[in-house]
Each structure stands twice: as C-alpha cells, then as structure tokens.
Amino acid sequence: MKKFIAGVAGATIAVLALSACSAGGTAATSAAAGASSAAGGSIKVSLIAKGTSDYWTLVKNGAEAAGKDLGVEVTYNATDTENEGDKQLNLLTAAINDKPQGVAIAPQDGAQDGAPTVLDQAKAANIPVAVFDTPLKSWDGAIATIASDNEGIGAQAAENLSKLIGGKGKVAMVIQGVTGTAALRRDGFANWMKANAPDIQVVDIQNGEADPAKSRDKAQAILQANPDLAGFAGTSDYSTIAIADEVAAKGGTVKVVGVDASPDVLTLLSEGKIDGIVTQNPYQIGYKTVSTLVDQVKGKAPAEKTIVSEAAWVTKDNMNNPEIKQITG
Amino acid sequence: MAATSTFTAILIADAGLRLPIWVGILGGLLAGALIGLINGSLVAYVRMQPMIATLAMMMVCAGTALVIANGKTISLRSIQGWESIAMGQVIPGVPNGVTILILLAIIAGVVMNKTAIGRYSLAIGSNKEATRISGVNTRRWEVLAYVICGVFTGISGILMSSRLAAAQPTLGQGYEMYAIAAAVIGGTSLRGGRASIFGAVIGAVTIQTIFNGLTVMGVQDQWQKVVLGVVVLIAVFVDIMRRGGKEE
C-alpha cells in the first residue's frame, strides 16, 4: 500500500511537473520529469508480485529499469509473503480498477483459482494481461507468460550436483514449499537423478516452508540422519543458506548446491560454503514483463506465448564475470 | 508474544546504522519492554481482552517490522560477532543459545517462585478479584508481567537473528502457537493460576524433539504438524485426567 501510494504520489508529481513545463517551464525540468512518464504518452503498466525477498527486489529493479528505458510508468505492488492469495487478488483488483494500459501478475498458489475471474474483468476492459515468474494455470487469456523453466532449474541443479559428487552417493533436499515453483524444482531434480544418475540415491526431501529457521532445523535433522550424505540441494535462497550454514557448522565434506542468488548466498559462495547455484534471472523477468506489455500496447503482440528466462550456473569461479554480475545484481 | 519479528527488524535498523552490537541488543530489549508496557497497559488499565489486545499488537508489530526493514531480509552476516551471540561456545561444546536458555530459565524460575511479581502473577491468574481485594495493586503487577514477557520476546528475537545471521521481517509468524503449545505441554494452565518454568522448557524441548525426530525419520512436514497438534491435545487431556476430570 505504501508503495502504491508512493507510486501514485510520484505519478502526480510527474504530471504536475509536466503541466508546469507545458505552461512554459524550462527545458531542464522537463527532461528530469519526462524520464519517468512523459515519453511514452501516458502508458501505465501495473505489476502484481508476491514477495519481498531479494529475488523480488531484482524483479522490481528490472521492471523499473524497463519503465525508464521505454518511458512508461510502472506501478509495482506485492504481498509480503507467498501465502496471502486473497490479499494478492485484492491488489490485482485495485490495479485493474486503476485502469492501466497493461497489467501483469505473478500468481501465488492461493490466488491461482481466484485470479481468472478478476483477469476476465481486465480483458473485458481491454487491458492486456501478462503472467510473470509463475505460470497461471486455468486461464489462457494472458498475452504471454514470462518465467523461468523451474523443472529445468531443478534438473540443472541435479546435473551439477551429480558432477560435483562424482555421480554416486546419497543426496537430500530442503525445499521452500510443496506446491508451485518449489514442487517443479523438486520434481526436476528428482527426475533428473532418477533418469541419469543410477548410483545417486535421493534419501530425503523436506519442506522448510520458506522460513529460514525451519529450513535450518530440517537441514540439521537430515544431516543427523545421514552422516554419509554426499550432496545437499536447496530450491530457494533461504533453503540454500540454511543448508550451507548447517553443513559448515558440522564441518563435513557435503557438496552444497542451490537456487537463486541473494547477497548472502553470494557471500557463502565466495567463502566456498556453497559449491554452486542455479540462478534465475529475476531482473530480466521484470524487464521483459514490462517490455512485453508495452509492445502489446503499441500494437506488437509477443511472438511466443511462453517467454523462457534462461537460468545460469554460478560458481565461485565465474561469479565475478560481468554477464553473471548483471543477473545476480 | 510474537513481536519477535519487530525486534529483529529493529536490531537490523541499528545494524544498518552500524551502531555497536550492544546498542542493538539494548534497543531490541527496550523495544520488547515498550511493547510489553503497551500490551500490559491496554489489558490492565483500558481493560481490553488480553487475547484481543495482544493479537492486535502482534499485527501492529508484524507490519511495523516490514515497514522499518523496508520489506526486505536484512543480512547480519557482515556484523562481526553477531552470529556468536547464539552460535558461539563460551562453554566448549555447548552453543551459547543453550547456555542463555538455561540461565534465563533459572532466573525465571527464581522470579516465579521466590519474588512478589512471580507469586502475584500466579495469584492474579488464579483469581484477579480476590487478589485485588487482598490489597494487591493488581494492575501494576499485571503491566510488569507483560513488560517481562516483552523483554523475553526481545531476547528471542536477538537469538533468532543471531542464529540465522539475518533478520527477516516476516520471521516468527505462527510461532505464537508453538509458544502456547510448549507452555501447555509443560502443564501451564491457560486459565491462569498455574505455571511452571521447568515445564515450559521441557515443553519447548519436546516440541523441537518431535520436529527433529520426525525429520530424521523422513516424515514430511505436513504430518509433523498433525503429530504436534495431537501431542498438545494429549497433553491437555492427561492434565485434565490428572486433576480428576475437574475443570479448573
């Protein structure tokens, strides 16, 4: 809500500044104010996200950068956690009522079933809808879905972990949920192991509920139960940090891989406590969501219904490369 | 109660200012005491329902934590010495978190059994009116009980953020139920008048052992919650039986 108000306030100020310019203001002020909203006519797009972690900050940064580059106004709102489907639907309804030229949603599990009805209203009002980060099942009215291939990410983590432990031994996972992206990554990981690594045994997969403390408890118990564990994988930043800290506390030789690069994950990577991470490109997801919507508004429909944002394998060795730096922020 | 998150977040704010660690700790404890003071005043002087007042305050705190942390997790990894508050080992082989727990439990046990605040708290919980008529300023003692509770919540926030080397503004959601479960398993009466510090510690250890044991056994999270709920129900049932089926 605060962001929403700030967004509205910002827009108001920009509009005021512009009208002042047209009334004979100086060129200097018009350039400053025009950067955010003037150049694109009055295109306004609204993004509804579902979290406040570092990952979502990167999505937001990408979306705002696209807004700046394309000269459109971007409103970004998000629920605090991924367990507030009803709240997310309220945000979505409010965004649509604000009559933007485009709207995009990263549907959380709790909003999956309720979103179609609300999005139908957007469609009826001729507002193009894009879906980002997480695919929206049960509604096919979106102009495009901009997301990572989460099963592919799980498989990528599995493949690299298998290489790190020489293709044999026991591995385990701590995941951040049992639905949505967490489930896809888990399945991608487990299926890859089953198909390609006959000598690797996935001994346990536990849910840390995207809660750092609970994730650590799970990681600790798994290490207690399996003293001969060879590899350990997390499916989100919190679960990966929890695993790395527990493995380091135990002082073992367990190889640790994970998903998503938050600043703490990168610190642990540089300290050698994490061996590698598959990282999505949240910045690119945010950027592409806005640019896809803007293209649509300007009459250019996206070529594909699914726009995959490529994931990258980041290790201590390549983490400082410029192209990786841009992804990890 | 569940204001843990606020403390954590306040500490971070302090860390953001790069103030020394002890300032952060003091800030967390003071914030806890302040929230306890507000809770206590609302209950004792404004006569609000304790459950409603604290639930409302919980929402205020959870929201405030998000506001001051700007909605983000704040890393404390770079703060020298912060992790060692809970994870260091002053006594070799025993993490400080455990040492602190034992020390606090002993202090709390003494306070509960040997001091006026402890005895009055139990008396107020048992029968507020009778305690008041006996000439005890029940309101003042009630407020003090809430302040102590707040300080302890502050301590838990500090320990949690130390263990995680980060402060997450959404941390601790749902933990109030674990706290209640621990107290109930330990034989504390929710209707007041009966409480045991030792019992509560045993209750907390029991809960954590259940979670840990089930994870070691490879039982999934969903079922772990079912088991915990059933254990709490059994604990309450056994308690009723022990007192001969009488309702308080």
Coordinates of C-alpha atoms in Angstrom, one line a residue:
Chain A
M1 CA 0.0 0.0 0.0
K2 CA 2.8 2.3 0.9
K3 CA 4.4 1.6 -2.5
F4 CA 1.1 2.1 -4.2
I5 CA 0.7 5.5 -2.5
A6 CA 4.3 6.4 -3.3
G7 CA 3.6 5.4 -6.9
V8 CA 0.5 7.4 -7.2
A9 CA 2.2 10.4 -5.5
G10 CA 5.2 10.0 -7.8
A11 CA 2.9 10.0 -10.8
T12 CA 1.0 13.0 -9.6
I13 CA 4.2 14.9 -9.1
A14 CA 5.4 14.0 -12.6
V15 CA 2.1 15.1 -14.1
L16 CA 2.2 18.4 -12.2
A17 CA 5.8 19.0 -13.3
L18 CA 4.8 18.3 -16.9
S19 CA 1.9 20.6 -16.9
A20 CA 4.2 23.2 -15.4
C21 CA 6.5 22.6 -18.3
S22 CA 3.9 22.9 -21.0
A23 CA 2.9 26.2 -19.3
G24 CA 6.3 27.5 -20.3
G25 CA 8.7 25.8 -17.9
T26 CA 12.4 25.4 -18.6
A27 CA 13.8 22.6 -20.6
A28 CA 15.9 21.4 -17.7
T29 CA 13.0 20.5 -15.5
S30 CA 11.0 18.8 -18.3
A31 CA 13.9 16.5 -19.1
A32 CA 14.1 15.4 -15.5
A33 CA 10.4 14.8 -15.1
G34 CA 9.9 13.4 -18.5
A35 CA 12.2 10.4 -18.0
S36 CA 9.6 8.5 -16.0
S37 CA 6.3 9.0 -17.6
A38 CA 6.2 11.6 -20.4
A39 CA 7.9 10.0 -23.3
G40 CA 5.5 7.1 -23.8
G41 CA 2.5 9.3 -24.0
S42 CA 0.7 8.1 -20.9
I43 CA 1.3 4.4 -20.9
K44 CA 1.0 3.0 -17.4
V45 CA 1.5 -0.7 -16.6
S46 CA 0.9 -2.4 -13.3
L47 CA 2.8 -5.4 -11.9
I48 CA 1.5 -7.5 -9.0
A49 CA 4.2 -9.6 -7.4
K50 CA 4.2 -12.0 -4.4
G51 CA 7.1 -11.4 -2.1
T52 CA 9.6 -9.0 -0.6
S53 CA 12.8 -11.1 -0.7
D54 CA 16.0 -10.0 -2.6
Y55 CA 14.8 -12.0 -5.6
W56 CA 11.7 -9.8 -5.8
T57 CA 13.7 -6.7 -5.4
L58 CA 15.6 -7.7 -8.5
V59 CA 12.4 -8.3 -10.4
K60 CA 11.2 -4.9 -9.3
N61 CA 14.5 -3.3 -10.3
G62 CA 14.2 -4.9 -13.8
A63 CA 10.7 -3.7 -14.2
E64 CA 11.6 -0.2 -13.2
A65 CA 14.6 -0.1 -15.4
A66 CA 12.4 -1.2 -18.4
G67 CA 9.9 1.6 -17.4
K68 CA 12.7 4.1 -17.5
D69 CA 14.2 2.8 -20.8
L70 CA 10.8 2.7 -22.5
G71 CA 9.5 5.9 -20.9
V72 CA 6.4 4.3 -19.3
E73 CA 5.1 4.5 -15.8
V74 CA 5.5 1.2 -13.9
T75 CA 3.5 0.5 -10.7
Y76 CA 4.7 -2.4 -8.7
N77 CA 2.8 -3.9 -5.8
A78 CA 3.4 -7.1 -3.9
T79 CA 2.1 -9.1 -1.0
D80 CA 4.6 -9.6 1.9
T81 CA 4.6 -13.4 1.7
E82 CA 3.6 -16.1 -0.7
N83 CA 0.8 -17.3 1.5
E84 CA -1.6 -14.4 1.0
G85 CA -3.6 -15.3 -2.1
D86 CA -6.7 -13.3 -1.0
K87 CA -4.6 -10.2 -0.5
Q88 CA -2.9 -10.6 -3.8
L89 CA -6.3 -10.8 -5.5
N90 CA -7.2 -7.5 -3.8
L91 CA -4.1 -5.9 -5.1
L92 CA -4.9 -7.2 -8.6
T93 CA -8.4 -5.8 -8.4
A94 CA -7.2 -2.5 -7.2
A95 CA -4.6 -2.4 -10.0
I96 CA -7.2 -3.1 -12.7
N97 CA -9.6 -0.6 -11.3
D98 CA -6.8 2.0 -11.7
K99 CA -7.2 1.4 -15.5
P100 CA -3.6 0.9 -16.6
Q101 CA -2.7 0.1 -20.2
G102 CA -1.3 -3.3 -19.1
V103 CA -1.3 -5.5 -16.1
A104 CA 0.9 -8.4 -15.1
I105 CA 0.7 -10.8 -12.2
A106 CA 3.0 -13.4 -10.6
P107 CA 0.2 -15.6 -9.2
Q108 CA 0.8 -17.3 -5.9
D109 CA -0.7 -20.6 -5.2
G110 CA -3.5 -19.2 -3.1
A111 CA -4.5 -16.8 -6.0
Q112 CA -4.4 -19.3 -8.8
D113 CA -8.0 -20.2 -8.7
G114 CA -9.4 -16.8 -7.9
A115 CA -7.3 -14.9 -10.5
P116 CA -9.2 -15.9 -13.7
T117 CA -12.4 -14.1 -12.6
V118 CA -10.6 -10.9 -11.9
L119 CA -8.4 -11.1 -15.0
D120 CA -11.6 -11.6 -17.1
Q121 CA -12.6 -8.2 -16.0
A122 CA -9.3 -6.8 -17.2
K123 CA -9.8 -8.5 -20.5
A124 CA -13.3 -7.1 -20.8
A125 CA -11.9 -3.7 -20.2
N126 CA -9.3 -4.3 -23.0
I127 CA -6.4 -4.3 -20.6
P128 CA -3.7 -6.8 -21.8
V129 CA -2.6 -9.2 -19.1
A130 CA 0.8 -10.8 -18.9
V131 CA 1.8 -13.5 -16.4
F132 CA 5.3 -13.5 -14.9
D133 CA 7.5 -15.6 -12.7
T134 CA 4.9 -18.4 -12.1
P135 CA 2.6 -19.8 -14.8
L136 CA -1.1 -19.3 -14.2
K137 CA -3.0 -22.5 -14.7
S138 CA -6.7 -22.5 -15.5
W139 CA -6.6 -19.2 -17.5
D140 CA -5.3 -18.8 -21.0
G141 CA -6.1 -15.1 -21.7
A142 CA -2.6 -13.9 -21.0
I143 CA -0.7 -12.4 -23.9
A144 CA 2.4 -14.2 -22.6
T145 CA 4.0 -15.9 -19.6
I146 CA 7.5 -14.7 -18.8
A147 CA 9.1 -17.2 -16.4
S148 CA 12.0 -19.4 -15.7
D149 CA 11.8 -23.1 -16.5
N150 CA 11.6 -24.3 -13.0
E151 CA 11.8 -28.0 -13.8
G152 CA 14.8 -27.2 -15.9
I153 CA 16.3 -25.4 -12.9
G154 CA 15.8 -28.4 -10.7
A155 CA 17.4 -30.6 -13.4
Q156 CA 20.3 -28.2 -13.8
A157 CA 21.0 -28.3 -10.1
A158 CA 20.8 -32.1 -10.1
E159 CA 23.2 -32.4 -13.1
N160 CA 25.8 -30.1 -11.5
L161 CA 25.5 -31.8 -8.1
S162 CA 25.9 -35.2 -9.7
K163 CA 29.2 -33.9 -11.3
L164 CA 30.4 -32.5 -8.0
I165 CA 30.0 -35.8 -6.2
G166 CA 31.2 -38.0 -9.0
G167 CA 27.9 -39.5 -9.9
K168 CA 27.4 -41.6 -6.8
G169 CA 26.2 -41.3 -3.2
K170 CA 23.3 -40.1 -1.1
V171 CA 21.8 -36.7 -1.7
A172 CA 19.0 -34.8 0.0
M173 CA 17.0 -31.6 -0.5
V174 CA 15.4 -28.8 1.5
I175 CA 12.6 -27.1 -0.5
Q176 CA 10.6 -24.0 0.2
G177 CA 7.1 -25.4 -0.3
V178 CA 5.3 -28.3 -1.7
T179 CA 3.4 -26.5 -4.5
G180 CA 4.2 -24.2 -7.3
T181 CA 7.8 -23.4 -8.2
A182 CA 9.2 -25.4 -5.3
A183 CA 7.4 -28.6 -6.5
L184 CA 8.6 -28.1 -10.0
R185 CA 12.2 -27.7 -9.0
R186 CA 11.9 -30.7 -6.7
D187 CA 10.5 -32.9 -9.4
G188 CA 13.0 -31.6 -12.0
F189 CA 15.8 -32.5 -9.5
A190 CA 14.4 -35.9 -8.6
N191 CA 13.5 -36.9 -12.1
W192 CA 16.9 -36.0 -13.5
M193 CA 18.6 -38.0 -10.8
K194 CA 16.4 -41.0 -11.5
A195 CA 16.9 -40.9 -15.2
N196 CA 20.6 -40.0 -15.4
A197 CA 22.3 -41.0 -12.1
P198 CA 21.6 -44.6 -11.2
D199 CA 24.2 -44.6 -8.4
I200 CA 22.8 -41.5 -6.7
Q201 CA 20.1 -42.0 -4.1
V202 CA 17.8 -39.2 -3.1
V203 CA 17.3 -40.1 0.6
D204 CA 15.1 -37.3 1.8
I205 CA 13.3 -34.2 0.7
Q206 CA 12.0 -31.9 3.4
N207 CA 9.9 -28.7 3.4
G208 CA 11.4 -25.7 5.1
E209 CA 8.3 -23.6 4.3
A210 CA 10.4 -20.6 3.1
D211 CA 11.2 -20.0 6.8
P212 CA 14.9 -19.6 7.5
A213 CA 14.7 -21.0 11.0
K214 CA 12.6 -24.0 10.0
S215 CA 14.8 -24.7 6.9
R216 CA 17.8 -24.9 9.2
D217 CA 16.0 -27.3 11.6
K218 CA 15.3 -29.6 8.6
A219 CA 18.8 -29.4 7.2
Q220 CA 20.2 -30.2 10.6
A221 CA 18.0 -33.2 11.1
I222 CA 18.8 -34.6 7.6
L223 CA 22.5 -34.3 8.3
Q224 CA 22.0 -36.1 11.6
A225 CA 20.0 -38.9 9.9
N226 CA 22.5 -39.3 7.1
P227 CA 26.1 -38.8 8.3
D228 CA 27.3 -40.2 4.9
L229 CA 25.4 -37.6 2.8
A230 CA 27.4 -36.6 -0.3
G231 CA 25.3 -33.8 -1.7
F232 CA 22.7 -31.4 -0.5
A233 CA 20.5 -29.2 -2.6
G234 CA 18.2 -26.2 -1.8
T235 CA 15.5 -24.9 -4.0
S236 CA 15.4 -21.2 -2.9
D237 CA 17.7 -18.7 -1.3
Y238 CA 16.6 -19.4 2.3
S239 CA 16.8 -23.1 2.0
T240 CA 20.2 -22.9 0.3
I241 CA 21.6 -20.6 3.1
A242 CA 20.2 -22.9 5.8
I243 CA 21.9 -25.9 4.2
A244 CA 25.2 -24.2 3.7
D245 CA 25.2 -22.9 7.3
E246 CA 24.4 -26.3 8.8
V247 CA 26.9 -28.1 6.6
A248 CA 29.6 -25.6 7.6
A249 CA 28.6 -25.9 11.3
K250 CA 29.0 -29.7 11.0
G251 CA 32.3 -29.4 9.2
G252 CA 31.6 -32.1 6.7
T253 CA 32.5 -32.5 3.1
V254 CA 28.9 -32.4 1.8
K255 CA 28.6 -30.6 -1.6
V256 CA 26.0 -27.9 -1.5
V257 CA 24.1 -26.6 -4.5
G258 CA 21.1 -24.3 -4.5
V259 CA 18.9 -22.0 -6.5
D260 CA 18.7 -18.1 -6.5
A261 CA 21.4 -15.7 -5.8
S262 CA 20.7 -13.3 -2.9
P263 CA 23.6 -11.3 -1.4
D264 CA 24.0 -13.8 1.5
V265 CA 24.1 -16.7 -1.0
L266 CA 26.8 -15.0 -3.0
T267 CA 28.8 -14.4 0.2
L268 CA 28.6 -18.1 1.1
L269 CA 29.5 -19.0 -2.5
S270 CA 32.6 -16.8 -2.3
E271 CA 33.5 -18.4 1.1
G272 CA 33.3 -21.9 -0.5
K273 CA 30.4 -22.9 1.7
I274 CA 28.2 -23.3 -1.4
D275 CA 29.6 -25.1 -4.3
G276 CA 27.3 -23.7 -7.0
I277 CA 23.9 -22.2 -7.6
V278 CA 21.5 -22.2 -10.4
T279 CA 20.2 -18.7 -10.7
Q280 CA 17.2 -17.4 -12.4
N281 CA 17.3 -14.1 -14.0
P282 CA 14.8 -12.1 -11.9
Y283 CA 16.0 -8.8 -13.3
Q284 CA 15.3 -10.0 -16.8
I285 CA 11.9 -11.4 -15.8
G286 CA 10.9 -7.9 -14.5
Y287 CA 12.3 -6.2 -17.5
K288 CA 10.8 -8.5 -20.1
T289 CA 7.4 -8.4 -18.4
V290 CA 7.2 -4.6 -18.8
S291 CA 8.6 -4.6 -22.3
T292 CA 6.2 -7.3 -23.5
L293 CA 3.3 -5.4 -22.1
V294 CA 4.5 -2.1 -23.7
D295 CA 5.0 -3.8 -27.1
Q296 CA 1.5 -5.2 -26.9
V297 CA 0.1 -1.7 -26.1
K298 CA 1.9 -0.3 -29.1
G299 CA 0.4 -3.0 -31.3
K300 CA 3.1 -5.6 -31.4
A301 CA 1.9 -8.9 -29.9
P302 CA 4.6 -11.2 -28.5
A303 CA 5.7 -13.9 -30.9
E304 CA 5.5 -16.7 -28.3
K305 CA 3.1 -17.4 -25.6
T306 CA 5.8 -18.6 -23.3
I307 CA 9.0 -16.5 -22.8
V308 CA 11.6 -18.5 -21.0
S309 CA 14.1 -16.6 -18.9
E310 CA 17.3 -18.5 -19.1
A311 CA 18.9 -19.7 -15.8
A312 CA 22.7 -19.7 -15.2
W313 CA 25.1 -21.9 -13.3
V314 CA 27.1 -19.7 -10.9
T315 CA 30.2 -20.9 -9.1
K316 CA 33.0 -19.2 -7.1
D317 CA 35.0 -19.0 -10.4
N318 CA 32.5 -17.3 -12.6
M319 CA 30.6 -15.2 -10.1
N320 CA 32.5 -12.0 -10.9
N321 CA 32.1 -12.2 -14.6
P322 CA 30.1 -9.2 -15.9
E323 CA 27.3 -11.2 -17.5
I324 CA 26.8 -13.1 -14.3
K325 CA 27.0 -9.9 -12.2
Q326 CA 24.1 -8.4 -14.2
I327 CA 21.9 -11.4 -13.3
T328 CA 22.8 -11.6 -9.6
G329 CA 22.5 -7.8 -9.2
Chain B
M1 CA 4.4 -12.5 22.2
A2 CA 5.0 -12.8 18.5
A3 CA 6.6 -9.5 18.3
T4 CA 9.9 -11.3 17.7
S5 CA 10.0 -10.1 14.2
T6 CA 9.9 -6.5 15.3
F7 CA 12.9 -6.8 17.5
T8 CA 14.8 -8.5 14.8
A9 CA 13.9 -5.7 12.4
I10 CA 14.8 -3.0 14.9
L11 CA 18.1 -4.6 15.5
I12 CA 18.8 -4.6 11.9
A13 CA 17.9 -0.9 11.7
D14 CA 20.6 -0.5 14.3
A15 CA 22.9 -2.6 12.3
G16 CA 22.2 -0.5 9.3
L17 CA 23.3 2.5 11.2
R18 CA 26.4 0.4 12.1
L19 CA 25.9 1.1 15.8
P20 CA 27.9 -1.2 18.2
I21 CA 26.3 -4.6 18.9
W22 CA 25.4 -3.8 22.5
V23 CA 23.4 -0.8 21.3
G24 CA 21.4 -3.1 19.0
I25 CA 20.9 -5.6 21.8
L26 CA 19.8 -2.9 24.2
G27 CA 17.5 -1.5 21.5
G28 CA 15.9 -4.9 21.0
L29 CA 15.3 -5.4 24.7
L30 CA 13.9 -1.9 25.2
A31 CA 11.6 -2.3 22.2
G32 CA 10.4 -5.5 23.7
A33 CA 9.8 -3.9 27.1
L34 CA 7.9 -1.0 25.4
I35 CA 5.6 -3.3 23.5
G36 CA 5.0 -5.3 26.7
L37 CA 4.3 -2.0 28.5
I38 CA 1.7 -1.0 25.9
N39 CA 0.1 -4.5 26.0
G40 CA 0.0 -4.5 29.8
S41 CA -1.5 -1.1 30.0
L42 CA -4.2 -1.9 27.4
V43 CA -5.1 -5.0 29.4
A44 CA -4.8 -3.7 32.9
Y45 CA -5.9 -0.1 32.6
V46 CA -8.0 0.1 29.5
R47 CA -9.4 -3.4 30.4
M48 CA -9.1 -4.9 26.9
Q49 CA -9.4 -8.6 26.5
P50 CA -5.8 -9.9 26.7
M51 CA -6.2 -12.1 23.7
I52 CA -7.6 -9.3 21.5
A53 CA -5.1 -6.7 22.7
T54 CA -2.1 -8.9 22.1
L55 CA -3.3 -10.2 18.8
A56 CA -3.9 -6.7 17.6
M57 CA -0.5 -5.7 18.8
M58 CA 1.0 -8.7 17.0
M59 CA -0.3 -7.3 13.8
V60 CA 1.0 -3.9 14.5
C61 CA 4.4 -5.3 15.2
A62 CA 4.5 -7.6 12.2
G63 CA 3.5 -4.7 10.0
T64 CA 6.0 -2.3 11.6
A65 CA 8.8 -4.8 11.2
L66 CA 8.1 -4.9 7.4
V67 CA 7.9 -1.1 7.3
I68 CA 11.2 -0.4 9.1
A69 CA 13.0 -3.2 7.3
N70 CA 11.6 -1.9 4.0
G71 CA 10.1 -5.3 3.4
K72 CA 13.4 -7.0 2.9
T73 CA 15.5 -9.5 4.8
I74 CA 18.5 -7.8 6.4
S75 CA 21.7 -9.7 6.4
L76 CA 23.7 -9.6 9.6
R77 CA 26.4 -11.8 8.2
S78 CA 28.9 -8.9 8.0
I79 CA 28.4 -7.8 11.6
Q80 CA 31.4 -9.1 13.5
G81 CA 30.4 -11.2 16.4
W82 CA 26.7 -11.2 15.9
E83 CA 26.5 -14.9 15.0
S84 CA 28.5 -15.9 18.0
I85 CA 25.8 -14.5 20.4
A86 CA 23.7 -17.6 19.9
M87 CA 26.1 -19.9 18.0
G88 CA 29.4 -19.3 19.8
Q89 CA 30.6 -21.5 22.6
V90 CA 31.6 -19.9 25.9
I91 CA 31.3 -23.4 27.4
P92 CA 33.0 -25.7 25.0
G93 CA 30.6 -28.0 23.1
V94 CA 27.5 -26.0 24.2
P95 CA 26.2 -23.3 21.9
N96 CA 25.6 -20.0 23.7
G97 CA 21.9 -20.2 22.8
V98 CA 21.6 -23.2 25.1
T99 CA 23.6 -21.6 27.9
I100 CA 21.5 -18.5 27.7
L101 CA 18.3 -20.6 27.8
I102 CA 19.4 -22.4 30.9
L103 CA 20.5 -19.2 32.6
L104 CA 17.2 -17.5 31.8
A105 CA 15.2 -20.5 32.9
I106 CA 16.9 -20.5 36.3
I107 CA 16.3 -16.7 36.7
A108 CA 12.7 -17.1 35.6
G109 CA 12.2 -20.0 37.9
V110 CA 13.5 -18.0 40.9
V111 CA 11.4 -14.9 39.9
M112 CA 8.3 -17.1 39.5
N113 CA 8.7 -18.9 42.9
K114 CA 10.6 -16.5 45.2
T115 CA 9.6 -13.0 44.3
A116 CA 6.5 -10.9 44.7
I117 CA 6.0 -10.4 40.9
G118 CA 6.0 -14.2 40.4
R119 CA 3.6 -15.0 43.2
Y120 CA 1.3 -12.2 42.4
S121 CA 1.2 -13.1 38.7
L122 CA 0.0 -16.6 39.7
A123 CA -2.5 -15.2 42.2
I124 CA -3.8 -12.7 39.6
G125 CA -4.1 -15.5 37.1
S126 CA -6.0 -17.7 39.5
N127 CA -8.4 -15.0 40.8
K128 CA -7.8 -11.4 40.0
E129 CA -10.6 -10.0 42.1
A130 CA -9.6 -11.9 45.2
T131 CA -6.0 -10.8 44.7
R132 CA -7.1 -7.2 44.4
I133 CA -9.3 -7.3 47.5
S134 CA -6.3 -8.7 49.4
G135 CA -4.7 -5.3 48.9
V136 CA -2.5 -6.0 45.9
N137 CA -2.3 -3.4 43.2
T138 CA -3.1 -5.9 40.5
R139 CA -2.9 -3.5 37.6
R140 CA 0.7 -2.5 38.3
W141 CA 1.8 -6.1 38.6
E142 CA 0.0 -7.1 35.5
V143 CA 1.7 -4.5 33.5
L144 CA 5.1 -5.6 34.9
A145 CA 4.3 -9.2 33.9
Y146 CA 3.7 -8.0 30.3
V147 CA 6.9 -6.0 30.3
I148 CA 8.9 -9.0 31.4
C149 CA 7.2 -11.0 28.7
G150 CA 8.2 -8.4 26.2
V151 CA 11.8 -8.4 27.2
F152 CA 11.9 -12.1 26.8
T153 CA 10.4 -11.8 23.4
G154 CA 13.2 -9.3 22.6
I155 CA 15.8 -11.8 23.7
S156 CA 14.3 -14.5 21.5
G157 CA 14.4 -12.0 18.5
I158 CA 18.0 -11.4 19.2
L159 CA 18.9 -15.1 19.5
M160 CA 16.9 -15.9 16.3
S161 CA 18.6 -13.2 14.2
S162 CA 21.9 -14.3 15.6
R163 CA 21.4 -18.0 14.7
L164 CA 20.2 -17.1 11.2
A165 CA 22.8 -14.2 10.8
A166 CA 19.9 -12.3 9.2
A167 CA 16.7 -10.6 10.3
Q168 CA 13.7 -11.4 8.3
P169 CA 10.7 -9.1 8.9
T170 CA 8.2 -12.0 8.3
L171 CA 10.0 -14.2 10.8
G172 CA 8.1 -15.9 13.6
Q173 CA 4.7 -16.0 12.0
G174 CA 2.8 -18.8 13.6
Y175 CA 5.4 -19.3 16.4
E176 CA 3.0 -17.9 19.0
M177 CA 1.2 -21.3 18.7
Y178 CA 4.4 -23.1 19.4
A179 CA 4.9 -21.0 22.5
I180 CA 1.4 -21.7 23.7
A181 CA 1.9 -25.4 22.9
A182 CA 5.2 -25.5 24.9
A183 CA 3.5 -23.9 27.9
V184 CA 0.5 -26.2 27.7
I185 CA 2.6 -29.4 27.3
G186 CA 4.6 -28.1 30.3
G187 CA 1.5 -28.0 32.4
T188 CA 0.7 -24.3 32.4
S189 CA -3.0 -23.6 32.7
L190 CA -4.4 -21.3 30.0
R191 CA -7.0 -20.2 32.5
G192 CA -4.2 -18.9 34.8
G193 CA -3.1 -19.7 38.3
R194 CA -0.7 -22.5 37.4
A195 CA 2.6 -22.3 35.6
S196 CA 6.0 -23.9 35.6
I197 CA 9.1 -22.6 34.0
F198 CA 10.8 -26.0 34.1
G199 CA 7.6 -27.5 32.5
A200 CA 7.6 -24.9 29.7
V201 CA 11.3 -25.6 28.9
I202 CA 10.5 -29.3 28.8
G203 CA 7.5 -28.5 26.6
A204 CA 9.7 -26.5 24.2
V205 CA 12.3 -29.2 24.1
T206 CA 9.6 -31.8 23.5
I207 CA 8.2 -29.9 20.5
Q208 CA 11.6 -29.4 19.0
T209 CA 12.5 -33.1 19.6
I210 CA 9.3 -34.1 17.9
F211 CA 10.1 -32.0 14.8
N212 CA 13.7 -33.1 14.7
G213 CA 12.9 -36.7 15.3
L214 CA 10.3 -36.8 12.6
T215 CA 12.5 -35.2 10.1
V216 CA 15.3 -37.6 10.9
M217 CA 12.8 -40.4 10.3
G218 CA 11.9 -38.8 7.0
V219 CA 8.4 -37.8 7.9
Q220 CA 7.1 -34.9 5.8
D221 CA 6.3 -31.5 7.2
Q222 CA 2.5 -31.8 6.8
W223 CA 2.4 -34.8 9.1
Q224 CA 4.8 -33.3 11.6
K225 CA 2.2 -30.6 12.3
V226 CA -0.5 -33.2 12.7
V227 CA 1.6 -35.0 15.2
L228 CA 2.4 -31.8 17.2
G229 CA -1.3 -30.9 17.3
V230 CA -2.2 -34.4 18.6
V231 CA 0.5 -34.2 21.2
V232 CA -0.8 -30.9 22.5
L233 CA -4.3 -32.4 22.7
I234 CA -3.0 -35.5 24.6
A235 CA -1.1 -33.2 27.0
V236 CA -4.2 -31.2 27.8
F237 CA -6.2 -34.5 28.2
V238 CA -3.6 -36.0 30.5
D239 CA -3.6 -32.8 32.5
I240 CA -7.4 -33.0 33.0
M241 CA -7.2 -36.6 34.0
R242 CA -4.5 -35.9 36.5
R243 CA -6.7 -33.4 38.2
G244 CA -9.5 -36.0 38.4
G245 CA -11.6 -34.6 35.5
K246 CA -12.3 -31.3 37.2
E247 CA -12.4 -28.3 35.1
E248 CA -10.1 -25.8 36.8

